[in-house]
Amino acid sequence: QGVHNTEILQGNAIHIYHAILIADYLKKHDQIEKLLEKSLSVEQLTPLDLERIADVYAHIGKKDKALEL
């Protein structure tokens, strides 16, 4: 208890997205970009997945990266 461990949330884009939300809530911003890169490597990303990823990039101030997606 009290440990931030999102290792089991690595299976697909929505799981990684939830890991990103948890990291953001816990102010673990150093982990967010790593998780974003991991989410972009998931096979079969849907347009909704890409929109979620872009939203997070915009949220953390990486607006150019968000617009790329």
mmCIF file with all atom_site columns, N, CA and C in Angstrom:
data_model
loop_
_atom_site.group_PDB
_atom_site.id
_atom_site.type_symbol
_atom_site.label_atom_id
_atom_site.label_alt_id
_atom_site.label_comp_id
_atom_site.label_asym_id
_atom_site.label_entity_id
_atom_site.label_seq_id
_atom_site.pdbx_PDB_ins_code
_atom_site.Cartn_x
_atom_site.Cartn_y
_atom_site.Cartn_z
_atom_site.occupancy
_atom_site.B_iso_or_equiv
_atom_site.pdbx_formal_charge
_atom_site.auth_seq_id
_atom_site.auth_comp_id
_atom_site.auth_asym_id
_atom_site.auth_atom_id
_atom_site.pdbx_PDB_model_num
ATOM 1   N N  . GLN A 1 1  ? 0.835  -1.167 0.000   1.00 0.00 ? 1  GLN A N  1
ATOM 2   C CA . GLN A 1 1  ? 0.000  0.000  0.000   1.00 0.00 ? 1  GLN A CA 1
ATOM 3   C C  . GLN A 1 1  ? 0.888  1.242  0.000   1.00 0.00 ? 1  GLN A C  1
ATOM 4   N N  . GLY A 1 2  ? 0.425  2.280  -0.704  1.00 0.00 ? 2  GLY A N  1
ATOM 5   C CA . GLY A 1 2  ? 1.187  3.507  -0.766  1.00 0.00 ? 2  GLY A CA 1
ATOM 6   C C  . GLY A 1 2  ? 2.309  3.500  -1.783  1.00 0.00 ? 2  GLY A C  1
ATOM 7   N N  . VAL A 1 3  ? 2.385  2.453  -2.598  1.00 0.00 ? 3  VAL A N  1
ATOM 8   C CA . VAL A 1 3  ? 3.433  2.342  -3.601  1.00 0.00 ? 3  VAL A CA 1
ATOM 9   C C  . VAL A 1 3  ? 2.816  2.575  -4.974  1.00 0.00 ? 3  VAL A C  1
ATOM 10  N N  . HIS A 1 4  ? 3.448  3.422  -5.753  1.00 0.00 ? 4  HIS A N  1
ATOM 11  C CA . HIS A 1 4  ? 2.976  3.694  -7.114  1.00 0.00 ? 4  HIS A CA 1
ATOM 12  C C  . HIS A 1 4  ? 3.607  2.682  -8.056  1.00 0.00 ? 4  HIS A C  1
ATOM 13  N N  . ASN A 1 5  ? 2.851  1.673  -8.428  1.00 0.00 ? 5  ASN A N  1
ATOM 14  C CA . ASN A 1 5  ? 3.352  0.633  -9.321  1.00 0.00 ? 5  ASN A CA 1
ATOM 15  C C  . ASN A 1 5  ? 2.313  0.388  -10.401 1.00 0.00 ? 5  ASN A C  1
ATOM 16  N N  . THR A 1 6  ? 2.645  0.795  -11.622 1.00 0.00 ? 6  THR A N  1
ATOM 17  C CA . THR A 1 6  ? 1.701  0.636  -12.727 1.00 0.00 ? 6  THR A CA 1
ATOM 18  C C  . THR A 1 6  ? 2.174  -0.421 -13.721 1.00 0.00 ? 6  THR A C  1
ATOM 19  N N  . GLU A 1 7  ? 3.044  -1.307 -13.288 1.00 0.00 ? 7  GLU A N  1
ATOM 20  C CA . GLU A 1 7  ? 3.588  -2.331 -14.185 1.00 0.00 ? 7  GLU A CA 1
ATOM 21  C C  . GLU A 1 7  ? 2.498  -3.183 -14.830 1.00 0.00 ? 7  GLU A C  1
ATOM 22  N N  . ILE A 1 8  ? 1.430  -3.497 -14.094 1.00 0.00 ? 8  ILE A N  1
ATOM 23  C CA . ILE A 1 8  ? 0.383  -4.334 -14.688 1.00 0.00 ? 8  ILE A CA 1
ATOM 24  C C  . ILE A 1 8  ? -0.492 -3.546 -15.659 1.00 0.00 ? 8  ILE A C  1
ATOM 25  N N  . LEU A 1 9  ? -0.338 -2.229 -15.685 1.00 0.00 ? 9  LEU A N  1
ATOM 26  C CA . LEU A 1 9  ? -1.115 -1.397 -16.602 1.00 0.00 ? 9  LEU A CA 1
ATOM 27  C C  . LEU A 1 9  ? -0.317 -1.109 -17.873 1.00 0.00 ? 9  LEU A C  1
ATOM 28  N N  . GLN A 1 10 ? 0.273  -2.112 -18.459 1.00 0.00 ? 10 GLN A N  1
ATOM 29  C CA . GLN A 1 10 ? 1.104  -1.925 -19.643 1.00 0.00 ? 10 GLN A CA 1
ATOM 30  C C  . GLN A 1 10 ? 0.595  -2.715 -20.851 1.00 0.00 ? 10 GLN A C  1
ATOM 31  N N  . GLY A 1 11 ? -0.547 -3.370 -20.711 1.00 0.00 ? 11 GLY A N  1
ATOM 32  C CA . GLY A 1 11 ? -1.004 -4.302 -21.729 1.00 0.00 ? 11 GLY A CA 1
ATOM 33  C C  . GLY A 1 11 ? -1.489 -3.694 -23.023 1.00 0.00 ? 11 GLY A C  1
ATOM 34  N N  . ASN A 1 12 ? -2.188 -2.585 -22.951 1.00 0.00 ? 12 ASN A N  1
ATOM 35  C CA . ASN A 1 12 ? -2.706 -1.962 -24.165 1.00 0.00 ? 12 ASN A CA 1
ATOM 36  C C  . ASN A 1 12 ? -2.797 -0.449 -23.950 1.00 0.00 ? 12 ASN A C  1
ATOM 37  N N  . ALA A 1 13 ? -3.241 0.254  -24.971 1.00 0.00 ? 13 ALA A N  1
ATOM 38  C CA . ALA A 1 13 ? -3.223 1.720  -24.925 1.00 0.00 ? 13 ALA A CA 1
ATOM 39  C C  . ALA A 1 13 ? -4.087 2.282  -23.800 1.00 0.00 ? 13 ALA A C  1
ATOM 40  N N  . ILE A 1 14 ? -5.236 1.694  -23.549 1.00 0.00 ? 14 ILE A N  1
ATOM 41  C CA . ILE A 1 14 ? -6.115 2.234  -22.504 1.00 0.00 ? 14 ILE A CA 1
ATOM 42  C C  . ILE A 1 14 ? -5.527 1.981  -21.115 1.00 0.00 ? 14 ILE A C  1
ATOM 43  N N  . HIS A 1 15 ? -4.866 0.839  -20.942 1.00 0.00 ? 15 HIS A N  1
ATOM 44  C CA . HIS A 1 15 ? -4.203 0.574  -19.660 1.00 0.00 ? 15 HIS A CA 1
ATOM 45  C C  . HIS A 1 15 ? -3.072 1.571  -19.426 1.00 0.00 ? 15 HIS A C  1
ATOM 46  N N  . ILE A 1 16 ? -2.284 1.814  -20.460 1.00 0.00 ? 16 ILE A N  1
ATOM 47  C CA . ILE A 1 16 ? -1.177 2.772  -20.328 1.00 0.00 ? 16 ILE A CA 1
ATOM 48  C C  . ILE A 1 16 ? -1.730 4.172  -20.063 1.00 0.00 ? 16 ILE A C  1
ATOM 49  N N  . TYR A 1 17 ? -2.841 4.507  -20.718 1.00 0.00 ? 17 TYR A N  1
ATOM 50  C CA . TYR A 1 17 ? -3.475 5.809  -20.485 1.00 0.00 ? 17 TYR A CA 1
ATOM 51  C C  . TYR A 1 17 ? -3.863 5.961  -19.013 1.00 0.00 ? 17 TYR A C  1
ATOM 52  N N  . HIS A 1 18 ? -4.410 4.909  -18.445 1.00 0.00 ? 18 HIS A N  1
ATOM 53  C CA . HIS A 1 18 ? -4.776 4.969  -17.026 1.00 0.00 ? 18 HIS A CA 1
ATOM 54  C C  . HIS A 1 18 ? -3.530 5.102  -16.137 1.00 0.00 ? 18 HIS A C  1
ATOM 55  N N  . ALA A 1 19 ? -2.450 4.444  -16.518 1.00 0.00 ? 19 ALA A N  1
ATOM 56  C CA . ALA A 1 19 ? -1.193 4.600  -15.779 1.00 0.00 ? 19 ALA A CA 1
ATOM 57  C C  . ALA A 1 19 ? -0.719 6.056  -15.851 1.00 0.00 ? 19 ALA A C  1
ATOM 58  N N  . ILE A 1 20 ? -0.901 6.688  -17.013 1.00 0.00 ? 20 ILE A N  1
ATOM 59  C CA . ILE A 1 20 ? -0.542 8.100  -17.185 1.00 0.00 ? 20 ILE A CA 1
ATOM 60  C C  . ILE A 1 20 ? -1.393 8.976  -16.269 1.00 0.00 ? 20 ILE A C  1
ATOM 61  N N  . LEU A 1 21 ? -2.692 8.708  -16.228 1.00 0.00 ? 21 LEU A N  1
ATOM 62  C CA . LEU A 1 21 ? -3.575 9.491  -15.359 1.00 0.00 ? 21 LEU A CA 1
ATOM 63  C C  . LEU A 1 21 ? -3.185 9.350  -13.889 1.00 0.00 ? 21 LEU A C  1
ATOM 64  N N  . ILE A 1 22 ? -2.835 8.137  -13.494 1.00 0.00 ? 22 ILE A N  1
ATOM 65  C CA . ILE A 1 22 ? -2.402 7.899  -12.112 1.00 0.00 ? 22 ILE A CA 1
ATOM 66  C C  . ILE A 1 22 ? -1.119 8.677  -11.822 1.00 0.00 ? 22 ILE A C  1
ATOM 67  N N  . ALA A 1 23 ? -0.159 8.604  -12.751 1.00 0.00 ? 23 ALA A N  1
ATOM 68  C CA . ALA A 1 23 ? 1.107  9.327  -12.569 1.00 0.00 ? 23 ALA A CA 1
ATOM 69  C C  . ALA A 1 23 ? 0.863  10.831 -12.479 1.00 0.00 ? 23 ALA A C  1
ATOM 70  N N  . ASP A 1 24 ? -0.039 11.343 -13.299 1.00 0.00 ? 24 ASP A N  1
ATOM 71  C CA . ASP A 1 24 ? -0.350 12.770 -13.267 1.00 0.00 ? 24 ASP A CA 1
ATOM 72  C C  . ASP A 1 24 ? -0.991 13.145 -11.933 1.00 0.00 ? 24 ASP A C  1
ATOM 73  N N  . TYR A 1 25 ? -1.937 12.362 -11.482 1.00 0.00 ? 25 TYR A N  1
ATOM 74  C CA . TYR A 1 25 ? -2.610 12.629 -10.208 1.00 0.00 ? 25 TYR A CA 1
ATOM 75  C C  . TYR A 1 25 ? -1.623 12.631 -9.039  1.00 0.00 ? 25 TYR A C  1
ATOM 76  N N  . LEU A 1 26 ? -0.671 11.699 -9.092  1.00 0.00 ? 26 LEU A N  1
ATOM 77  C CA . LEU A 1 26 ? 0.319  11.589 -8.019  1.00 0.00 ? 26 LEU A CA 1
ATOM 78  C C  . LEU A 1 26 ? 1.511  12.528 -8.217  1.00 0.00 ? 26 LEU A C  1
ATOM 79  N N  . LYS A 1 27 ? 1.421  13.378 -9.250  1.00 0.00 ? 27 LYS A N  1
ATOM 80  C CA . LYS A 1 27 ? 2.480  14.347 -9.560  1.00 0.00 ? 27 LYS A CA 1
ATOM 81  C C  . LYS A 1 27 ? 3.813  13.675 -9.864  1.00 0.00 ? 27 LYS A C  1
ATOM 82  N N  . LYS A 1 28 ? 3.754  12.518 -10.520 1.00 0.00 ? 28 LYS A N  1
ATOM 83  C CA . LYS A 1 28 ? 4.956  11.792 -10.948 1.00 0.00 ? 28 LYS A CA 1
ATOM 84  C C  . LYS A 1 28 ? 5.217  12.143 -12.418 1.00 0.00 ? 28 LYS A C  1
ATOM 85  N N  . HIS A 1 29 ? 5.446  13.423 -12.664 1.00 0.00 ? 29 HIS A N  1
ATOM 86  C CA . HIS A 1 29 ? 5.532  13.907 -14.035 1.00 0.00 ? 29 HIS A CA 1
ATOM 87  C C  . HIS A 1 29 ? 6.719  13.339 -14.809 1.00 0.00 ? 29 HIS A C  1
ATOM 88  N N  . ASP A 1 30 ? 7.752  12.896 -14.110 1.00 0.00 ? 30 ASP A N  1
ATOM 89  C CA . ASP A 1 30 ? 8.894  12.296 -14.790 1.00 0.00 ? 30 ASP A CA 1
ATOM 90  C C  . ASP A 1 30 ? 8.504  10.992 -15.488 1.00 0.00 ? 30 ASP A C  1
ATOM 91  N N  . GLN A 1 31 ? 7.474  10.339 -15.020 1.00 0.00 ? 31 GLN A N  1
ATOM 92  C CA . GLN A 1 31 ? 7.047  9.068  -15.607 1.00 0.00 ? 31 GLN A CA 1
ATOM 93  C C  . GLN A 1 31 ? 6.073  9.244  -16.769 1.00 0.00 ? 31 GLN A C  1
ATOM 94  N N  . ILE A 1 32 ? 5.432  10.395 -16.851 1.00 0.00 ? 32 ILE A N  1
ATOM 95  C CA . ILE A 1 32 ? 4.394  10.595 -17.858 1.00 0.00 ? 32 ILE A CA 1
ATOM 96  C C  . ILE A 1 32 ? 4.954  10.485 -19.268 1.00 0.00 ? 32 ILE A C  1
ATOM 97  N N  . GLU A 1 33 ? 6.059  11.164 -19.567 1.00 0.00 ? 33 GLU A N  1
ATOM 98  C CA . GLU A 1 33 ? 6.599  11.115 -20.930 1.00 0.00 ? 33 GLU A CA 1
ATOM 99  C C  . GLU A 1 33 ? 7.061  9.714  -21.303 1.00 0.00 ? 33 GLU A C  1
ATOM 100 N N  . LYS A 1 34 ? 7.633  8.979  -20.366 1.00 0.00 ? 34 LYS A N  1
ATOM 101 C CA . LYS A 1 34 ? 8.028  7.590  -20.643 1.00 0.00 ? 34 LYS A CA 1
ATOM 102 C C  . LYS A 1 34 ? 6.807  6.755  -21.004 1.00 0.00 ? 34 LYS A C  1
ATOM 103 N N  . LEU A 1 35 ? 5.734  6.941  -20.255 1.00 0.00 ? 35 LEU A N  1
ATOM 104 C CA . LEU A 1 35 ? 4.506  6.196  -20.531 1.00 0.00 ? 35 LEU A CA 1
ATOM 105 C C  . LEU A 1 35 ? 3.877  6.629  -21.855 1.00 0.00 ? 35 LEU A C  1
ATOM 106 N N  . LEU A 1 36 ? 3.975  7.914  -22.181 1.00 0.00 ? 36 LEU A N  1
ATOM 107 C CA . LEU A 1 36 ? 3.448  8.386  -23.465 1.00 0.00 ? 36 LEU A CA 1
ATOM 108 C C  . LEU A 1 36 ? 4.185  7.733  -24.626 1.00 0.00 ? 36 LEU A C  1
ATOM 109 N N  . GLU A 1 37 ? 5.510  7.675  -24.534 1.00 0.00 ? 37 GLU A N  1
ATOM 110 C CA . GLU A 1 37 ? 6.288  7.019  -25.589 1.00 0.00 ? 37 GLU A CA 1
ATOM 111 C C  . GLU A 1 37 ? 5.910  5.542  -25.695 1.00 0.00 ? 37 GLU A C  1
ATOM 112 N N  . LYS A 1 38 ? 5.729  4.905  -24.558 1.00 0.00 ? 38 LYS A N  1
ATOM 113 C CA . LYS A 1 38 ? 5.326  3.498  -24.556 1.00 0.00 ? 38 LYS A CA 1
ATOM 114 C C  . LYS A 1 38 ? 3.954  3.335  -25.211 1.00 0.00 ? 38 LYS A C  1
ATOM 115 N N  . SER A 1 39 ? 3.041  4.261  -24.938 1.00 0.00 ? 39 SER A N  1
ATOM 116 C CA . SER A 1 39 ? 1.701  4.156  -25.512 1.00 0.00 ? 39 SER A CA 1
ATOM 117 C C  . SER A 1 39 ? 1.725  4.320  -27.028 1.00 0.00 ? 39 SER A C  1
ATOM 118 N N  . LEU A 1 40 ? 2.665  5.118  -27.537 1.00 0.00 ? 40 LEU A N  1
ATOM 119 C CA . LEU A 1 40 ? 2.759  5.295  -28.989 1.00 0.00 ? 40 LEU A CA 1
ATOM 120 C C  . LEU A 1 40 ? 3.297  4.055  -29.695 1.00 0.00 ? 40 LEU A C  1
ATOM 121 N N  . SER A 1 41 ? 3.925  3.163  -28.958 1.00 0.00 ? 41 SER A N  1
ATOM 122 C CA . SER A 1 41 ? 4.474  1.953  -29.570 1.00 0.00 ? 41 SER A CA 1
ATOM 123 C C  . SER A 1 41 ? 3.490  0.784  -29.570 1.00 0.00 ? 41 SER A C  1
ATOM 124 N N  . VAL A 1 42 ? 2.321  0.986  -28.988 1.00 0.00 ? 42 VAL A N  1
ATOM 125 C CA . VAL A 1 42 ? 1.310  -0.073 -28.948 1.00 0.00 ? 42 VAL A CA 1
ATOM 126 C C  . VAL A 1 42 ? 0.777  -0.308 -30.359 1.00 0.00 ? 42 VAL A C  1
ATOM 127 N N  . GLU A 1 43 ? 0.613  -1.567 -30.710 1.00 0.00 ? 43 GLU A N  1
ATOM 128 C CA . GLU A 1 43 ? 0.054  -1.892 -32.022 1.00 0.00 ? 43 GLU A CA 1
ATOM 129 C C  . GLU A 1 43 ? -1.431 -1.553 -32.054 1.00 0.00 ? 43 GLU A C  1
ATOM 130 N N  . GLN A 1 44 ? -1.907 -1.212 -33.214 1.00 0.00 ? 44 GLN A N  1
ATOM 131 C CA . GLN A 1 44 ? -3.323 -0.956 -33.471 1.00 0.00 ? 44 GLN A CA 1
ATOM 132 C C  . GLN A 1 44 ? -3.890 0.182  -32.623 1.00 0.00 ? 44 GLN A C  1
ATOM 133 N N  . LEU A 1 45 ? -3.202 1.318  -32.622 1.00 0.00 ? 45 LEU A N  1
ATOM 134 C CA . LEU A 1 45 ? -3.746 2.490  -31.946 1.00 0.00 ? 45 LEU A CA 1
ATOM 135 C C  . LEU A 1 45 ? -4.949 2.998  -32.724 1.00 0.00 ? 45 LEU A C  1
ATOM 136 N N  . THR A 1 46 ? -6.004 3.312  -32.021 1.00 0.00 ? 46 THR A N  1
ATOM 137 C CA . THR A 1 46 ? -7.196 3.865  -32.658 1.00 0.00 ? 46 THR A CA 1
ATOM 138 C C  . THR A 1 46 ? -7.072 5.385  -32.707 1.00 0.00 ? 46 THR A C  1
ATOM 139 N N  . PRO A 1 47 ? -7.886 6.038  -33.526 1.00 0.00 ? 47 PRO A N  1
ATOM 140 C CA . PRO A 1 47 ? -7.881 7.503  -33.516 1.00 0.00 ? 47 PRO A CA 1
ATOM 141 C C  . PRO A 1 47 ? -8.182 8.075  -32.122 1.00 0.00 ? 47 PRO A C  1
ATOM 142 N N  . LEU A 1 48 ? -9.047 7.413  -31.366 1.00 0.00 ? 48 LEU A N  1
ATOM 143 C CA . LEU A 1 48 ? -9.345 7.868  -30.008 1.00 0.00 ? 48 LEU A CA 1
ATOM 144 C C  . LEU A 1 48 ? -8.127 7.739  -29.095 1.00 0.00 ? 48 LEU A C  1
ATOM 145 N N  . ASP A 1 49 ? -7.362 6.659  -29.259 1.00 0.00 ? 49 ASP A N  1
ATOM 146 C CA . ASP A 1 49 ? -6.121 6.499  -28.489 1.00 0.00 ? 49 ASP A CA 1
ATOM 147 C C  . ASP A 1 49 ? -5.165 7.648  -28.787 1.00 0.00 ? 49 ASP A C  1
ATOM 148 N N  . LEU A 1 50 ? -5.000 7.961  -30.066 1.00 0.00 ? 50 LEU A N  1
ATOM 149 C CA . LEU A 1 50 ? -4.100 9.056  -30.457 1.00 0.00 ? 50 LEU A CA 1
ATOM 150 C C  . LEU A 1 50 ? -4.572 10.395 -29.905 1.00 0.00 ? 50 LEU A C  1
ATOM 151 N N  . GLU A 1 51 ? -5.884 10.594 -29.894 1.00 0.00 ? 51 GLU A N  1
ATOM 152 C CA . GLU A 1 51 ? -6.421 11.840 -29.342 1.00 0.00 ? 51 GLU A CA 1
ATOM 153 C C  . GLU A 1 51 ? -6.139 11.935 -27.843 1.00 0.00 ? 51 GLU A C  1
ATOM 154 N N  . ARG A 1 52 ? -6.297 10.838 -27.135 1.00 0.00 ? 52 ARG A N  1
ATOM 155 C CA . ARG A 1 52 ? -5.998 10.828 -25.694 1.00 0.00 ? 52 ARG A CA 1
ATOM 156 C C  . ARG A 1 52 ? -4.519 11.146 -25.442 1.00 0.00 ? 52 ARG A C  1
ATOM 157 N N  . ILE A 1 53 ? -3.659 10.516 -26.222 1.00 0.00 ? 53 ILE A N  1
ATOM 158 C CA . ILE A 1 53 ? -2.216 10.738 -26.073 1.00 0.00 ? 53 ILE A CA 1
ATOM 159 C C  . ILE A 1 53 ? -1.882 12.204 -26.356 1.00 0.00 ? 53 ILE A C  1
ATOM 160 N N  . ALA A 1 54 ? -2.457 12.741 -27.425 1.00 0.00 ? 54 ALA A N  1
ATOM 161 C CA . ALA A 1 54 ? -2.227 14.148 -27.771 1.00 0.00 ? 54 ALA A CA 1
ATOM 162 C C  . ALA A 1 54 ? -2.729 15.071 -26.665 1.00 0.00 ? 54 ALA A C  1
ATOM 163 N N  . ASP A 1 55 ? -3.866 14.746 -26.082 1.00 0.00 ? 55 ASP A N  1
ATOM 164 C CA . ASP A 1 55 ? -4.397 15.557 -24.980 1.00 0.00 ? 55 ASP A CA 1
ATOM 165 C C  . ASP A 1 55 ? -3.426 15.605 -23.804 1.00 0.00 ? 55 ASP A C  1
ATOM 166 N N  . VAL A 1 56 ? -2.815 14.478 -23.499 1.00 0.00 ? 56 VAL A N  1
ATOM 167 C CA . VAL A 1 56 ? -1.870 14.443 -22.380 1.00 0.00 ? 56 VAL A CA 1
ATOM 168 C C  . VAL A 1 56 ? -0.623 15.256 -22.724 1.00 0.00 ? 56 VAL A C  1
ATOM 169 N N  . TYR A 1 57 ? -0.127 15.119 -23.953 1.00 0.00 ? 57 TYR A N  1
ATOM 170 C CA . TYR A 1 57 ? 1.025  15.934 -24.357 1.00 0.00 ? 57 TYR A CA 1
ATOM 171 C C  . TYR A 1 57 ? 0.699  17.424 -24.194 1.00 0.00 ? 57 TYR A C  1
ATOM 172 N N  . ALA A 1 58 ? -0.486 17.838 -24.619 1.00 0.00 ? 58 ALA A N  1
ATOM 173 C CA . ALA A 1 58 ? -0.876 19.240 -24.463 1.00 0.00 ? 58 ALA A CA 1
ATOM 174 C C  . ALA A 1 58 ? -0.957 19.613 -22.985 1.00 0.00 ? 58 ALA A C  1
ATOM 175 N N  . HIS A 1 59 ? -1.478 18.724 -22.180 1.00 0.00 ? 59 HIS A N  1
ATOM 176 C CA . HIS A 1 59 ? -1.624 18.962 -20.736 1.00 0.00 ? 59 HIS A CA 1
ATOM 177 C C  . HIS A 1 59 ? -0.273 19.197 -20.056 1.00 0.00 ? 59 HIS A C  1
ATOM 178 N N  . ILE A 1 60 ? 0.760  18.496 -20.514 1.00 0.00 ? 60 ILE A N  1
ATOM 179 C CA . ILE A 1 60 ? 2.081  18.650 -19.884 1.00 0.00 ? 60 ILE A CA 1
ATOM 180 C C  . ILE A 1 60 ? 2.924  19.723 -20.578 1.00 0.00 ? 60 ILE A C  1
ATOM 181 N N  . GLY A 1 61 ? 2.309  20.455 -21.510 1.00 0.00 ? 61 GLY A N  1
ATOM 182 C CA . GLY A 1 61 ? 3.001  21.577 -22.134 1.00 0.00 ? 61 GLY A CA 1
ATOM 183 C C  . GLY A 1 61 ? 3.740  21.260 -23.419 1.00 0.00 ? 61 GLY A C  1
ATOM 184 N N  . LYS A 1 62 ? 3.599  20.053 -23.934 1.00 0.00 ? 62 LYS A N  1
ATOM 185 C CA . LYS A 1 62 ? 4.265  19.649 -25.182 1.00 0.00 ? 62 LYS A CA 1
ATOM 186 C C  . LYS A 1 62 ? 3.271  19.802 -26.342 1.00 0.00 ? 62 LYS A C  1
ATOM 187 N N  . LYS A 1 63 ? 2.891  21.045 -26.611 1.00 0.00 ? 63 LYS A N  1
ATOM 188 C CA . LYS A 1 63 ? 1.839  21.308 -27.591 1.00 0.00 ? 63 LYS A CA 1
ATOM 189 C C  . LYS A 1 63 ? 2.247  20.946 -29.013 1.00 0.00 ? 63 LYS A C  1
ATOM 190 N N  . ASP A 1 64 ? 3.533  21.123 -29.353 1.00 0.00 ? 64 ASP A N  1
ATOM 191 C CA . ASP A 1 64 ? 3.989  20.756 -30.695 1.00 0.00 ? 64 ASP A CA 1
ATOM 192 C C  . ASP A 1 64 ? 3.824  19.260 -30.935 1.00 0.00 ? 64 ASP A C  1
ATOM 193 N N  . LYS A 1 65 ? 4.187  18.466 -29.946 1.00 0.00 ? 65 LYS A N  1
ATOM 194 C CA . LYS A 1 65 ? 4.041  17.011 -30.059 1.00 0.00 ? 65 LYS A CA 1
ATOM 195 C C  . LYS A 1 65 ? 2.559  16.643 -30.165 1.00 0.00 ? 65 LYS A C  1
ATOM 196 N N  . ALA A 1 66 ? 1.720  17.332 -29.403 1.00 0.00 ? 66 ALA A N  1
ATOM 197 C CA . ALA A 1 66 ? 0.280  17.075 -29.456 1.00 0.00 ? 66 ALA A CA 1
ATOM 198 C C  . ALA A 1 66 ? -0.264 17.347 -30.852 1.00 0.00 ? 66 ALA A C  1
ATOM 199 N N  . LEU A 1 67 ? 0.171  18.438 -31.450 1.00 0.00 ? 67 LEU A N  1
ATOM 200 C CA . LEU A 1 67 ? -0.310 18.785 -32.789 1.00 0.00 ? 67 LEU A CA 1
ATOM 201 C C  . LEU A 1 67 ? 0.184  17.808 -33.849 1.00 0.00 ? 67 LEU A C  1
ATOM 202 N N  . GLU A 1 68 ? 1.366  17.243 -33.654 1.00 0.00 ? 68 GLU A N  1
ATOM 203 C CA . GLU A 1 68 ? 1.886  16.233 -34.587 1.00 0.00 ? 68 GLU A CA 1
ATOM 204 C C  . GLU A 1 68 ? 0.942  15.043 -34.697 1.00 0.00 ? 68 GLU A C  1
ATOM 205 N N  . LEU A 1 69 ? 0.375  14.679 -33.560 1.00 0.00 ? 69 LEU A N  1
ATOM 206 C CA . LEU A 1 69 ? -0.473 13.492 -33.526 1.00 0.00 ? 69 LEU A CA 1
ATOM 207 C C  . LEU A 1 69 ? -1.828 13.777 -34.115 1.00 0.00 ? 69 LEU A C  1
#
